[in-house]
Short mmCIF file of C-alpha atoms in Angstrom, two decimals:
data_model
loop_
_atom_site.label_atom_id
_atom_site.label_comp_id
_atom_site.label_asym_id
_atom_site.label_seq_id
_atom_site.Cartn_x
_atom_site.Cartn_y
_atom_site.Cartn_z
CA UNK A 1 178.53 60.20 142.98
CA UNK A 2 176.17 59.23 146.31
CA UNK A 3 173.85 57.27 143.42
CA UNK A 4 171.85 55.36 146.42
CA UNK A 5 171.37 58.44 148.23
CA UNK A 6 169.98 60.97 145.37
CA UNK A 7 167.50 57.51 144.87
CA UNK A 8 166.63 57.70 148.90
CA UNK A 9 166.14 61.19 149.39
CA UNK A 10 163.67 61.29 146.55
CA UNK A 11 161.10 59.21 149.22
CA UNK A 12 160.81 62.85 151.84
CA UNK A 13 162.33 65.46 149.98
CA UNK A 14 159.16 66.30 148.85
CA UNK A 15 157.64 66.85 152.39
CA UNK A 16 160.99 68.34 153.56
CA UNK A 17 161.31 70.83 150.69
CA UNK A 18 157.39 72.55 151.42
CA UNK A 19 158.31 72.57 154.67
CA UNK A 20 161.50 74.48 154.29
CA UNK A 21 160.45 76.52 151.33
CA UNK A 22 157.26 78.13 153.57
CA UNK A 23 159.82 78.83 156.26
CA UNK A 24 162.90 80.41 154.42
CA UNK A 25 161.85 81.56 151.03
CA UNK A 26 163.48 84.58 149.83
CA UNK A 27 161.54 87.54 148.91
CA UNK A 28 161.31 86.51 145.12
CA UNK A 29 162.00 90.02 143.29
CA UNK A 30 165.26 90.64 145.63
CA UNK A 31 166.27 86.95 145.17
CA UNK A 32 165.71 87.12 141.16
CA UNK A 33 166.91 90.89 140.47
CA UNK A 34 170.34 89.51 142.26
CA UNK A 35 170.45 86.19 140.21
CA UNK A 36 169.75 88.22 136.69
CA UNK A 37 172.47 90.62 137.85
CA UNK A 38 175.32 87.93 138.92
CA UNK A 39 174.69 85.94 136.00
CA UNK A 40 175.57 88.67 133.24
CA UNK A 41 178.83 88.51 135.01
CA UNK A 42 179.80 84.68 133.80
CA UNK A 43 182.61 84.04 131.76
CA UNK A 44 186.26 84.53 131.37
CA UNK A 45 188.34 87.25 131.98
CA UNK A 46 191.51 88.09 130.92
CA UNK A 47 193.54 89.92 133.58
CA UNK A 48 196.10 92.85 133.07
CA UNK A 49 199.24 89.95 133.86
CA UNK A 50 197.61 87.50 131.54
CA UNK A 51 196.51 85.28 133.61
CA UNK A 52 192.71 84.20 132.89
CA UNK A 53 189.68 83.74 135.99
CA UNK A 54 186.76 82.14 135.04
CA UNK A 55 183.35 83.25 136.80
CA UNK A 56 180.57 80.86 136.93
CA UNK A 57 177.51 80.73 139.19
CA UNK A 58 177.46 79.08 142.14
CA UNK A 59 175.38 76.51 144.33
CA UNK A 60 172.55 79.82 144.38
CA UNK A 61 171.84 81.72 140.83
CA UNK A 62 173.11 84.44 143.18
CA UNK A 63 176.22 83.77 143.74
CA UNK A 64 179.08 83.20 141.84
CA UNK A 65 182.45 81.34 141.61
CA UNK A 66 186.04 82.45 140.40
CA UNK A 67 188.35 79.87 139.20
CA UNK A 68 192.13 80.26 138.12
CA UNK A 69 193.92 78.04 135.63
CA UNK A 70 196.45 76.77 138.85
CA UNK A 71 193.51 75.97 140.40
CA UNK A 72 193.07 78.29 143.22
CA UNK A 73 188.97 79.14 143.75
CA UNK A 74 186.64 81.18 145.90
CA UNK A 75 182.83 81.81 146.38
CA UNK A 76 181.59 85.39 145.62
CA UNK A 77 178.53 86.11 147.77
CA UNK A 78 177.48 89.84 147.51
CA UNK A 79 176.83 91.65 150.74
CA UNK A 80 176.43 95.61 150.63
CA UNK A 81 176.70 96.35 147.42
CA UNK A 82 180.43 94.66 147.39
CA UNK A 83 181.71 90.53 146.37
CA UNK A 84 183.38 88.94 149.34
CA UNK A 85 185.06 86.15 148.62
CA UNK A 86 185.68 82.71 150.41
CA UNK A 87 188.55 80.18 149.90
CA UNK A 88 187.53 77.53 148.07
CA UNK A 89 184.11 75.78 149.94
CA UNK A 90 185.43 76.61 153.06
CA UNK A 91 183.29 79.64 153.59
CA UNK A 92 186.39 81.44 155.47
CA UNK A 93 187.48 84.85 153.94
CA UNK A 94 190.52 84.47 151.54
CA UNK A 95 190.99 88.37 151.18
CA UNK A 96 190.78 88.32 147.29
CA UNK A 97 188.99 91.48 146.80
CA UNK A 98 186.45 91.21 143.16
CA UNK A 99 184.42 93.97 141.69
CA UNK A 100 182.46 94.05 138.22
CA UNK A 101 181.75 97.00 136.02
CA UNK A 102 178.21 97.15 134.75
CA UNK A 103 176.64 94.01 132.83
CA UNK A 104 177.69 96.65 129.46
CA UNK A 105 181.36 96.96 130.67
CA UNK A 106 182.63 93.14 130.64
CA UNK A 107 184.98 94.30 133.29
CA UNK A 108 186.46 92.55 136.52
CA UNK A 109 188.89 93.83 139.19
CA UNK A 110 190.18 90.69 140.84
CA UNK A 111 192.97 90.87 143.30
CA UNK A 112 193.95 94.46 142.61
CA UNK A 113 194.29 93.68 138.29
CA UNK A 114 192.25 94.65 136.06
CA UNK A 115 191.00 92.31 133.40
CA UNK A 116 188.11 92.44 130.59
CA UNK A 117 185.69 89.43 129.48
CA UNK A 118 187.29 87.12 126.35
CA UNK A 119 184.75 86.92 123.38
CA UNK A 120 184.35 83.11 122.40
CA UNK A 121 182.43 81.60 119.09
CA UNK A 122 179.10 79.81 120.86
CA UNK A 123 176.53 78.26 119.19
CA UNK A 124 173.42 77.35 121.31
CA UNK A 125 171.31 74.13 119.94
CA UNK A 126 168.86 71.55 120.51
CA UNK A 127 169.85 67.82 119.51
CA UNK A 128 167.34 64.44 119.64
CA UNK A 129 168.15 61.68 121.20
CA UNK A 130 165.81 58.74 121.93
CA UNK A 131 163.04 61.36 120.67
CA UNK A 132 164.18 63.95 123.53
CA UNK A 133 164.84 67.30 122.76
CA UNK A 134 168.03 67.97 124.38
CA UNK A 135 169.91 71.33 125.02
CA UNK A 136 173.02 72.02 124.25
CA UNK A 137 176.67 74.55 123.73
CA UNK A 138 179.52 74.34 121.58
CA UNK A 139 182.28 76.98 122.72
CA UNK A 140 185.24 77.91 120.77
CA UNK A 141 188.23 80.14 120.88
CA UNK A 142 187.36 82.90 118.77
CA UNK A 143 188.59 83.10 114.53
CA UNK A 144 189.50 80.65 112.27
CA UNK A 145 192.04 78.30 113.87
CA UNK A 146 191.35 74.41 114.16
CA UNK A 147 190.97 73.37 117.64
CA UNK A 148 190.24 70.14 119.38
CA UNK A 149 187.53 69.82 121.16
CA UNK A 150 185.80 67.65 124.61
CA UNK A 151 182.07 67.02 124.92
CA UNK A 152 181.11 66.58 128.24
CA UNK A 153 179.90 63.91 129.88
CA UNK A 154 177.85 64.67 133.79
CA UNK A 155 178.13 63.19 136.54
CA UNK A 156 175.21 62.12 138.93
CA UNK A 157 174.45 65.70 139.42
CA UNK A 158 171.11 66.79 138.60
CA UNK A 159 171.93 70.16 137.01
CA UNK A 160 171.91 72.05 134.28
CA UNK A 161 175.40 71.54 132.58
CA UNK A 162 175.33 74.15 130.10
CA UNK A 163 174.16 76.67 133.04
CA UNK A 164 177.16 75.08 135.42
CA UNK A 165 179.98 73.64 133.86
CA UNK A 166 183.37 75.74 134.37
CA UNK A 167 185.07 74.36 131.36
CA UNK A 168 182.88 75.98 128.69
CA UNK A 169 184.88 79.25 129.45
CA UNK A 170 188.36 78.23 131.15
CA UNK A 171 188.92 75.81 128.32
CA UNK A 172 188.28 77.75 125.59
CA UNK A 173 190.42 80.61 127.09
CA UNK A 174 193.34 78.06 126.34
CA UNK A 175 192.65 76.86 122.70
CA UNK A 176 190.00 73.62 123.46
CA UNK A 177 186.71 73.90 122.26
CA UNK A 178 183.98 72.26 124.86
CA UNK A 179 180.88 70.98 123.95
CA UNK A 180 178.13 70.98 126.97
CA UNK A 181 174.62 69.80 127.40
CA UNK A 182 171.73 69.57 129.54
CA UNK A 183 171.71 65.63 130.02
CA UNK A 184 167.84 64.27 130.08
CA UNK A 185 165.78 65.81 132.82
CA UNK A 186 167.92 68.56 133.60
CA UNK A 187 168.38 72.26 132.59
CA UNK A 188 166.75 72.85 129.18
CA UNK A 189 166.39 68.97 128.12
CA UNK A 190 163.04 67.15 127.99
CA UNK A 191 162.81 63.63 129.72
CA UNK A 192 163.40 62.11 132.83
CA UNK A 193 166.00 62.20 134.81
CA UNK A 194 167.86 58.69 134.82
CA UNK A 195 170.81 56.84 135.74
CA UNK A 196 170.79 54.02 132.87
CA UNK A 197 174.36 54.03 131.73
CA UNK A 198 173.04 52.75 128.22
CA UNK A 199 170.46 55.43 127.62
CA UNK A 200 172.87 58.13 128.95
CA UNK A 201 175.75 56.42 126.54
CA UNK A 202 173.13 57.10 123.45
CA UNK A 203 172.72 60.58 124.51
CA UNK A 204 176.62 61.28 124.72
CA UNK A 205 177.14 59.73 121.55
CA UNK A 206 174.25 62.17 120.27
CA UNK A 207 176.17 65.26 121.80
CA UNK A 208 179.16 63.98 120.59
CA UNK A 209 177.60 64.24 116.37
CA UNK A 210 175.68 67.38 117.56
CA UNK A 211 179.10 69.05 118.20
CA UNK A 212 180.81 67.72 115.06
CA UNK A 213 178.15 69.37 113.19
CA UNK A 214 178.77 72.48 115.07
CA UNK A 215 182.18 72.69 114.71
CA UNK A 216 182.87 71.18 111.25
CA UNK A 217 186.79 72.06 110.14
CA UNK A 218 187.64 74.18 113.21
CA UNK A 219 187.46 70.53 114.86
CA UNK A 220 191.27 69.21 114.80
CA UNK A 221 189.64 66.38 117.03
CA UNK A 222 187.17 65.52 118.99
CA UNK A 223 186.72 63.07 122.21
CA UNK A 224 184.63 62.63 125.15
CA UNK A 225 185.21 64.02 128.71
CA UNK A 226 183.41 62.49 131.43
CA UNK A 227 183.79 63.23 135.50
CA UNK A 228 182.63 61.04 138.54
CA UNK A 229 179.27 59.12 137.06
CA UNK A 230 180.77 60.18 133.79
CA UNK A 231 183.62 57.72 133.99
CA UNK A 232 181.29 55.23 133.22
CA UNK A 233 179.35 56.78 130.99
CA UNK A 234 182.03 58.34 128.32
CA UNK A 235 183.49 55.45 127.81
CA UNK A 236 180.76 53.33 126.85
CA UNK A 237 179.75 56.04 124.56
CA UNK A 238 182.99 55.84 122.62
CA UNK A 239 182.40 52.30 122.35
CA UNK A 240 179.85 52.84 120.11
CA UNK A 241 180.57 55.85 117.59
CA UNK A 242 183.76 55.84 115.65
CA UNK A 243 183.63 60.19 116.05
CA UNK A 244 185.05 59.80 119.67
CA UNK A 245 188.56 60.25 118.78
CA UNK A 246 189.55 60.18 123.04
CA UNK A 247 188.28 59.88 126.35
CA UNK A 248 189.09 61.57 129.40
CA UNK A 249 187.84 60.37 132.48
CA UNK A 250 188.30 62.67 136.03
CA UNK A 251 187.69 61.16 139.12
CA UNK A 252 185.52 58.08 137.91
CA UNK A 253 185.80 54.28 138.60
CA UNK A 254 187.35 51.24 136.50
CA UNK A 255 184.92 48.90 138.89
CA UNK A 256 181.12 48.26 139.06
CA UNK A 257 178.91 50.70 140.53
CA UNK A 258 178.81 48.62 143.76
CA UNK A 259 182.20 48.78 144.38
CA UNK A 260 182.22 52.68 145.23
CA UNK A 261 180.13 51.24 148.26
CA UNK A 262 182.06 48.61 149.15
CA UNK A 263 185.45 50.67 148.62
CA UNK A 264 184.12 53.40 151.08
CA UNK A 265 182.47 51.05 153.78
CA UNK A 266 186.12 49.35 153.66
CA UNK A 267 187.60 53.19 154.05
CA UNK A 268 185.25 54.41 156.39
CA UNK A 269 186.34 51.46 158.73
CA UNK A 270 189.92 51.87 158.84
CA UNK A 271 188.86 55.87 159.55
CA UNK A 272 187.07 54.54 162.65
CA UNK A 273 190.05 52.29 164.20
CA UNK A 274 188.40 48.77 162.79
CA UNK A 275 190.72 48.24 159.55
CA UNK A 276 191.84 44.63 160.64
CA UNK A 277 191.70 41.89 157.54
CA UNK A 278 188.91 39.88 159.64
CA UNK A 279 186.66 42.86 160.34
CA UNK A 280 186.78 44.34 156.47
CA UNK A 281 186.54 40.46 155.85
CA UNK A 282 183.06 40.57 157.88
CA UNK A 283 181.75 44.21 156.37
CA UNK A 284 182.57 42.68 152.80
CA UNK A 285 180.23 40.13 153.16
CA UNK A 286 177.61 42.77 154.47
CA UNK A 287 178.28 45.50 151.31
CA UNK A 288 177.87 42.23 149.55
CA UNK A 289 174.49 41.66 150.72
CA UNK A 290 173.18 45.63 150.63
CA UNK A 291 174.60 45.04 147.08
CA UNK A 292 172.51 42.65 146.29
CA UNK A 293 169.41 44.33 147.48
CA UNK A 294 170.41 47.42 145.97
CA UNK A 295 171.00 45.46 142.05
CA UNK A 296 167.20 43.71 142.42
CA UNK A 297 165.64 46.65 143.89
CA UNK A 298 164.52 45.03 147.33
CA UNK A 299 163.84 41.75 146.03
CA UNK A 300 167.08 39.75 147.30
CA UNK A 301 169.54 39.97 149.56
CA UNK A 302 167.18 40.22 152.74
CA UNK A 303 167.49 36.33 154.02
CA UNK A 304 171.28 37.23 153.91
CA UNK A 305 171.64 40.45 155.52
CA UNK A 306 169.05 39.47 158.12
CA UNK A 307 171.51 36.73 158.82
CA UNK A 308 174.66 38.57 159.11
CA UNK A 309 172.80 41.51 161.46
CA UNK A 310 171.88 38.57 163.47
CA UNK A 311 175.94 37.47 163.71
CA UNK A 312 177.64 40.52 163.66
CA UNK A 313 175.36 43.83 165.02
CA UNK A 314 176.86 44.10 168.64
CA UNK A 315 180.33 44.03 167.35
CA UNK A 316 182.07 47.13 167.85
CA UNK A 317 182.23 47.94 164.14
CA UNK A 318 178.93 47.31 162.93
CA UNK A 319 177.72 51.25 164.18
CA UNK A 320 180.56 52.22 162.11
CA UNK A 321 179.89 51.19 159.05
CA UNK A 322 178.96 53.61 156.56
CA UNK A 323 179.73 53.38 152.77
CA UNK A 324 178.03 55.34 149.74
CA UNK A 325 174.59 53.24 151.12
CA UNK A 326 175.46 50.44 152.89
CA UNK A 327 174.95 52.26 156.53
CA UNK A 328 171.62 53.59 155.40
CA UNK A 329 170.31 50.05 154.57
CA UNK A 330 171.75 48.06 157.71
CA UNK A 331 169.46 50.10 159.79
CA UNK A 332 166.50 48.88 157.54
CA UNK A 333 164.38 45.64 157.79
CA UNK A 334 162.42 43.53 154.97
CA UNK A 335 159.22 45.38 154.04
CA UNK A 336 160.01 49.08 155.42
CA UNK A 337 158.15 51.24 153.16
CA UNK A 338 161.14 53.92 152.50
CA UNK A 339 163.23 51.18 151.73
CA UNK A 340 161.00 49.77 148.82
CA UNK A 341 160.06 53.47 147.65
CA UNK A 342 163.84 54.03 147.39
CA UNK A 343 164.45 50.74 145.46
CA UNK A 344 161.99 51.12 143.32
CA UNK A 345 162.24 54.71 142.14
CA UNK A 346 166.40 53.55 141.16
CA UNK A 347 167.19 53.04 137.47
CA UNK A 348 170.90 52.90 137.98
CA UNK A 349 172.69 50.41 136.35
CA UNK A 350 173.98 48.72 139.38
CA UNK A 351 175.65 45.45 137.67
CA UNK A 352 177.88 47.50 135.14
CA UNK A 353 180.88 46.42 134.46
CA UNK A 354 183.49 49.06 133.14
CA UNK A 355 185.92 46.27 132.15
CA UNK A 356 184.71 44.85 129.15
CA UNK A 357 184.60 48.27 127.54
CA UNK A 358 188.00 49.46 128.79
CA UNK A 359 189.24 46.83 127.61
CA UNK A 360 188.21 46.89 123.88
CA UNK A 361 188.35 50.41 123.67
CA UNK A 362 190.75 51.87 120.66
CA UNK A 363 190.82 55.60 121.73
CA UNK A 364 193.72 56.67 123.61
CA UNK A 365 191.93 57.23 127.28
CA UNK A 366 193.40 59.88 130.21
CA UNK A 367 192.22 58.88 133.71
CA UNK A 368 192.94 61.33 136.43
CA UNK A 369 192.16 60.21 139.69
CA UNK A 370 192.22 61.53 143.59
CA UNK A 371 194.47 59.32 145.53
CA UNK A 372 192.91 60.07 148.90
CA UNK A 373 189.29 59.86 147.30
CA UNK A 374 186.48 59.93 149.78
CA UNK A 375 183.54 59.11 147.78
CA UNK A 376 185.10 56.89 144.86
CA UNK A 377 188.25 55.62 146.32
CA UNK A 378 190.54 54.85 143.36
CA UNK A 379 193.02 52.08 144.62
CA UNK A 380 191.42 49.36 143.05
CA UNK A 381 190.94 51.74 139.56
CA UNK A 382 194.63 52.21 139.79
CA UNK A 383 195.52 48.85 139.86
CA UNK A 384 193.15 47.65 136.78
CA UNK A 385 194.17 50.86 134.69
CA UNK A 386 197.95 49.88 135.11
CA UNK A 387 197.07 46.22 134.29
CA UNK A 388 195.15 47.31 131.12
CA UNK A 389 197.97 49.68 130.37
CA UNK A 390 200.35 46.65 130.62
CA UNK A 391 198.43 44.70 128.62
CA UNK A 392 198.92 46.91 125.77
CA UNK A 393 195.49 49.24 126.14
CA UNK A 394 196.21 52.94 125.33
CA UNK A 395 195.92 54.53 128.52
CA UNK A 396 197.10 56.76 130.41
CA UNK A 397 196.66 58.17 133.91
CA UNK A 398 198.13 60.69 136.61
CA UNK A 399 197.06 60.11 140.63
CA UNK A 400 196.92 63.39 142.75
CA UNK A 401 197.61 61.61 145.92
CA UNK A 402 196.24 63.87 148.61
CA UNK A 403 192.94 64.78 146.18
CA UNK A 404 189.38 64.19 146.81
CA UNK A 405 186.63 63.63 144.79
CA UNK A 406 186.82 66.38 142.50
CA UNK A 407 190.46 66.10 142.36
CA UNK A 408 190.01 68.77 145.32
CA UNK A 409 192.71 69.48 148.14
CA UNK A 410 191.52 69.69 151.96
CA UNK A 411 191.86 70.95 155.11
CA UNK A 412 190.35 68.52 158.29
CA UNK A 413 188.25 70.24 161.07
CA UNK A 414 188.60 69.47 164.55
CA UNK A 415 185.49 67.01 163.77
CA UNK A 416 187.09 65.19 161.37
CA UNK A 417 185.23 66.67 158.45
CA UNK A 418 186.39 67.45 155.05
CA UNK A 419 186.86 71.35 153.90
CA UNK A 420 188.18 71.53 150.47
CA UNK A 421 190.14 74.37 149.27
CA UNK A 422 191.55 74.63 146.02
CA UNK A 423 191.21 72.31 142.77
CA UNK A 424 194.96 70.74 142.78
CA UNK A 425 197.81 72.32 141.16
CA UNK A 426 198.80 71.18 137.84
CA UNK A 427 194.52 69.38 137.50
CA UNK A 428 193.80 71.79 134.74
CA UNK A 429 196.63 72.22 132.61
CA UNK A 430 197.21 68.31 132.88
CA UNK A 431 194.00 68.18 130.95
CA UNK A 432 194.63 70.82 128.75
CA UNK A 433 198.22 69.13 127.51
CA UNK A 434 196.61 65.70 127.04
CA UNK A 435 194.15 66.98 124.96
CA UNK A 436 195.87 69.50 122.81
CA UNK A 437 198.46 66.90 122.05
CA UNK A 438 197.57 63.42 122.89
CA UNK A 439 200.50 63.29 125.68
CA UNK A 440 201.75 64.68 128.44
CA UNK A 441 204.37 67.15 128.27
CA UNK A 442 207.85 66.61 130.21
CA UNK A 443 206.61 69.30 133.44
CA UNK A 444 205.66 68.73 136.34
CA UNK A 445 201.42 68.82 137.02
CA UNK A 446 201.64 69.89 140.99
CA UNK A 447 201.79 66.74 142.66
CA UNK A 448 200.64 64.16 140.01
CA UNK A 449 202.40 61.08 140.08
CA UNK A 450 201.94 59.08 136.32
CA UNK A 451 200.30 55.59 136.60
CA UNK A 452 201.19 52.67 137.14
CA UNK A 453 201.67 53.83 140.85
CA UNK A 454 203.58 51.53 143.54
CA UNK A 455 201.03 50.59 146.43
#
């Protein structure tokens, strides 16, 4: 999510991006004849043993990224004329050889099969919201069939969604219809780019008609999909249109935007040898404070953190703490100019809280969550989805205990640093069952254990 840090990097990126882009600028015809050329190669592919790869571009219009249905994915980065490709964002060669016919031919070779691109029904569009114009891309299966069908819902990312999002073609390759959109500021949608949960609600609910249009009787039903930011976001929108028949939340929180903070300060502690009750006791009381300056934008929460730095900054722990921001602002006194520039420039909705919502919610909800979550750790969102379960809510929810953010799988350096590898087995068709038919079928998904989940 790292909502504090997209807000603080806005005060030098500027500066750091000249600098960089006078220094290691691509030639711009090479650059753009191999983005034009990768990017006729997106979609899905069916391959000779029926199994389906979806090809999407990567983090440079350039390059490209395959995707199985079990999970398994690599980066394609053309060198001489050939694709070599890397396991999952490790950047170390998986030996998964992938060639394309011409941009005419529709034609992989992945792995030593052969396999041909799968025609889908798309309809391109432009919806309003708020008075924005805002782009947008229903995909179906191809013919006549009813299908249901998830619009989704972004994360903190500021990308285009209808240029990124995997599901538009994996998805459909399995009999759900997605609906994707450039949220506001991003892509092909006028505005500016924010992080207002209620303004970003409104425009969800707007994608959400914009696709029922679309789709009219193919629709069997309809909900709302929403990953990492989009956890909170996808919910409130169903909150307020009666056309949101679901909602499936992936890797988001049931707790206030502060708490992802909090959660990972607490986490990033007991990495560094400091998990005792009195010392997360201490570092909850400063994650309290950052909070506070973080919610009024700089305006409170300076007496108090200026008090606890006095108490606690030559204890062992206090270099260690860390957190989605709280690290970043312990370093940083009343009145430092990249502080207030930060503040100020924020629009998220730091006091949000999920509950309310969750809790009046009439849609069946799916949460799917990464037990060993770096960014949003999801203990305390297990707990308060089993509780709201218990109480009689409809949800659901499946924990992939040894998934990151992403519900990603990884591998730890000698460093200590994260590489992910692979989507975990059974993610996709987990979502695929729950939407087709409401439940989950009697199989195994990989490793997914079903909430409520024993702590």
């Amino acid at each position: 999510m790292n909502l504090f840090r997209l807000c603080f990097a806005v005060a030098i990126a500027s500066a750091i991006a000249a600098v960089y882009a006078s220094t290691h600028a691509a030639p711009a015809p090479t650059k753009s004849s191999k983005a034009a050329d990768a990017r006729c190669h997106v979609g899905a592919y069916r391959l000779d043993d029926g199994r389906v790869v979806s090809v999407m571009p990567s983090d440079d219009p350039s390059k490209l990224r395959w995707r199985l249905l079990d999970g398994r994915t690599g980066k394609l980065v053309r060198e001489n004329g050939a694709w070599i490709s890397t396991r999952g964002w490790t950047g170390q060669p998986d030996g998964i050889r992938v060639a394309f016919g011409t941009c005419n031919q529709s034609r992989i070779r992945f792995d030593g099969l052969r396999g041909r691109k799968i025609g889908f029904d798309i309809a391109e569009t432009r919806f309003d919201s708020h008075g924005l114009s805002l782009r947008g891309r229903l995909v179906l299966p191809r013919g006549h069939d009813k299908v249901p069908v998830v619009v989704l819902v972004h994360g903190s990312e500021k990308v285009s969604g209808v240029d990124a999002y995997f599901q538009q073609n994996l998805f459909p390759s399995q009999g759900v219809g997605v609906f994707v959109y450039d949220k506001r500021g991003t892509g092909g949608s006028e505005g500016k780019f924010s992080k207002d949960f209620d303004l970003l609600s409104d425009d969800a609910v707007a994608a959400l008609a914009e696709a029922r249009r679309l789709g009219g009787t193919r629709i069997s039903r309809i909900g709302l999909h929403g990953s990492s930011q989009g956890g909170w976001v996808a919910p409130l929108a169903a909150s307020k249109t009666p056309l949101a028949q679901f909602v499936m939340v992936v890797f988001g929180l049931a707790d206030g935007v502060q708490s992802e903070d909090r959660d990972q300060v607490a986490a990033d502690l007991r990495a560094a040898g400091f998990g005792d009750a009195d010392t997360l006791a201490k570092a909850r009381r400063v994650s309290d404070a950052t909070g506070l300056l973080a919610a009024s934008k700089g305006q409170r929460g300076w007496d108090e953190l200026d008090a606890l730095r006095a108490q606690y900054q030559h204890e062992p722990w206090w270099q260690a703490l860390k957190g989605e921001y709280t690290g970043d602002v312990v370093q940083r006194r009343r009145g430092d100019d990249l502080m207030r520039i930060a503040m100020l420039d924020s629009d998220v909705s730091w006091t949000y809280d999920p509950m309310p919502v969750l809790r009046k919610l009439t849609q069946p909800q799916m949460w799917i969550l990464g037990g060993d979550d770096a960014e949003a750790p999801s203990q305390e969102t297990q707990l308060r989805l089993s509780r709201l379960a218990a109480e009689g809510r409809p949800i659901e929810g499946a924990v992939f205990p040894q998934a990151d953010h992403g519900i990603l799988e990884f591998e730890t350096d000698a460093s200590g640093e994260r590489l992910h590898t692979r989507m975990a087995e059974g993610y996709i068709p987990l979502q695929l069952d729950w939407i087709k038919h409401g439940k989950l079928g009697g199989e195994r998904y990989g490793r997914a254990v079903r909430l409520p989940v024993s702590h």
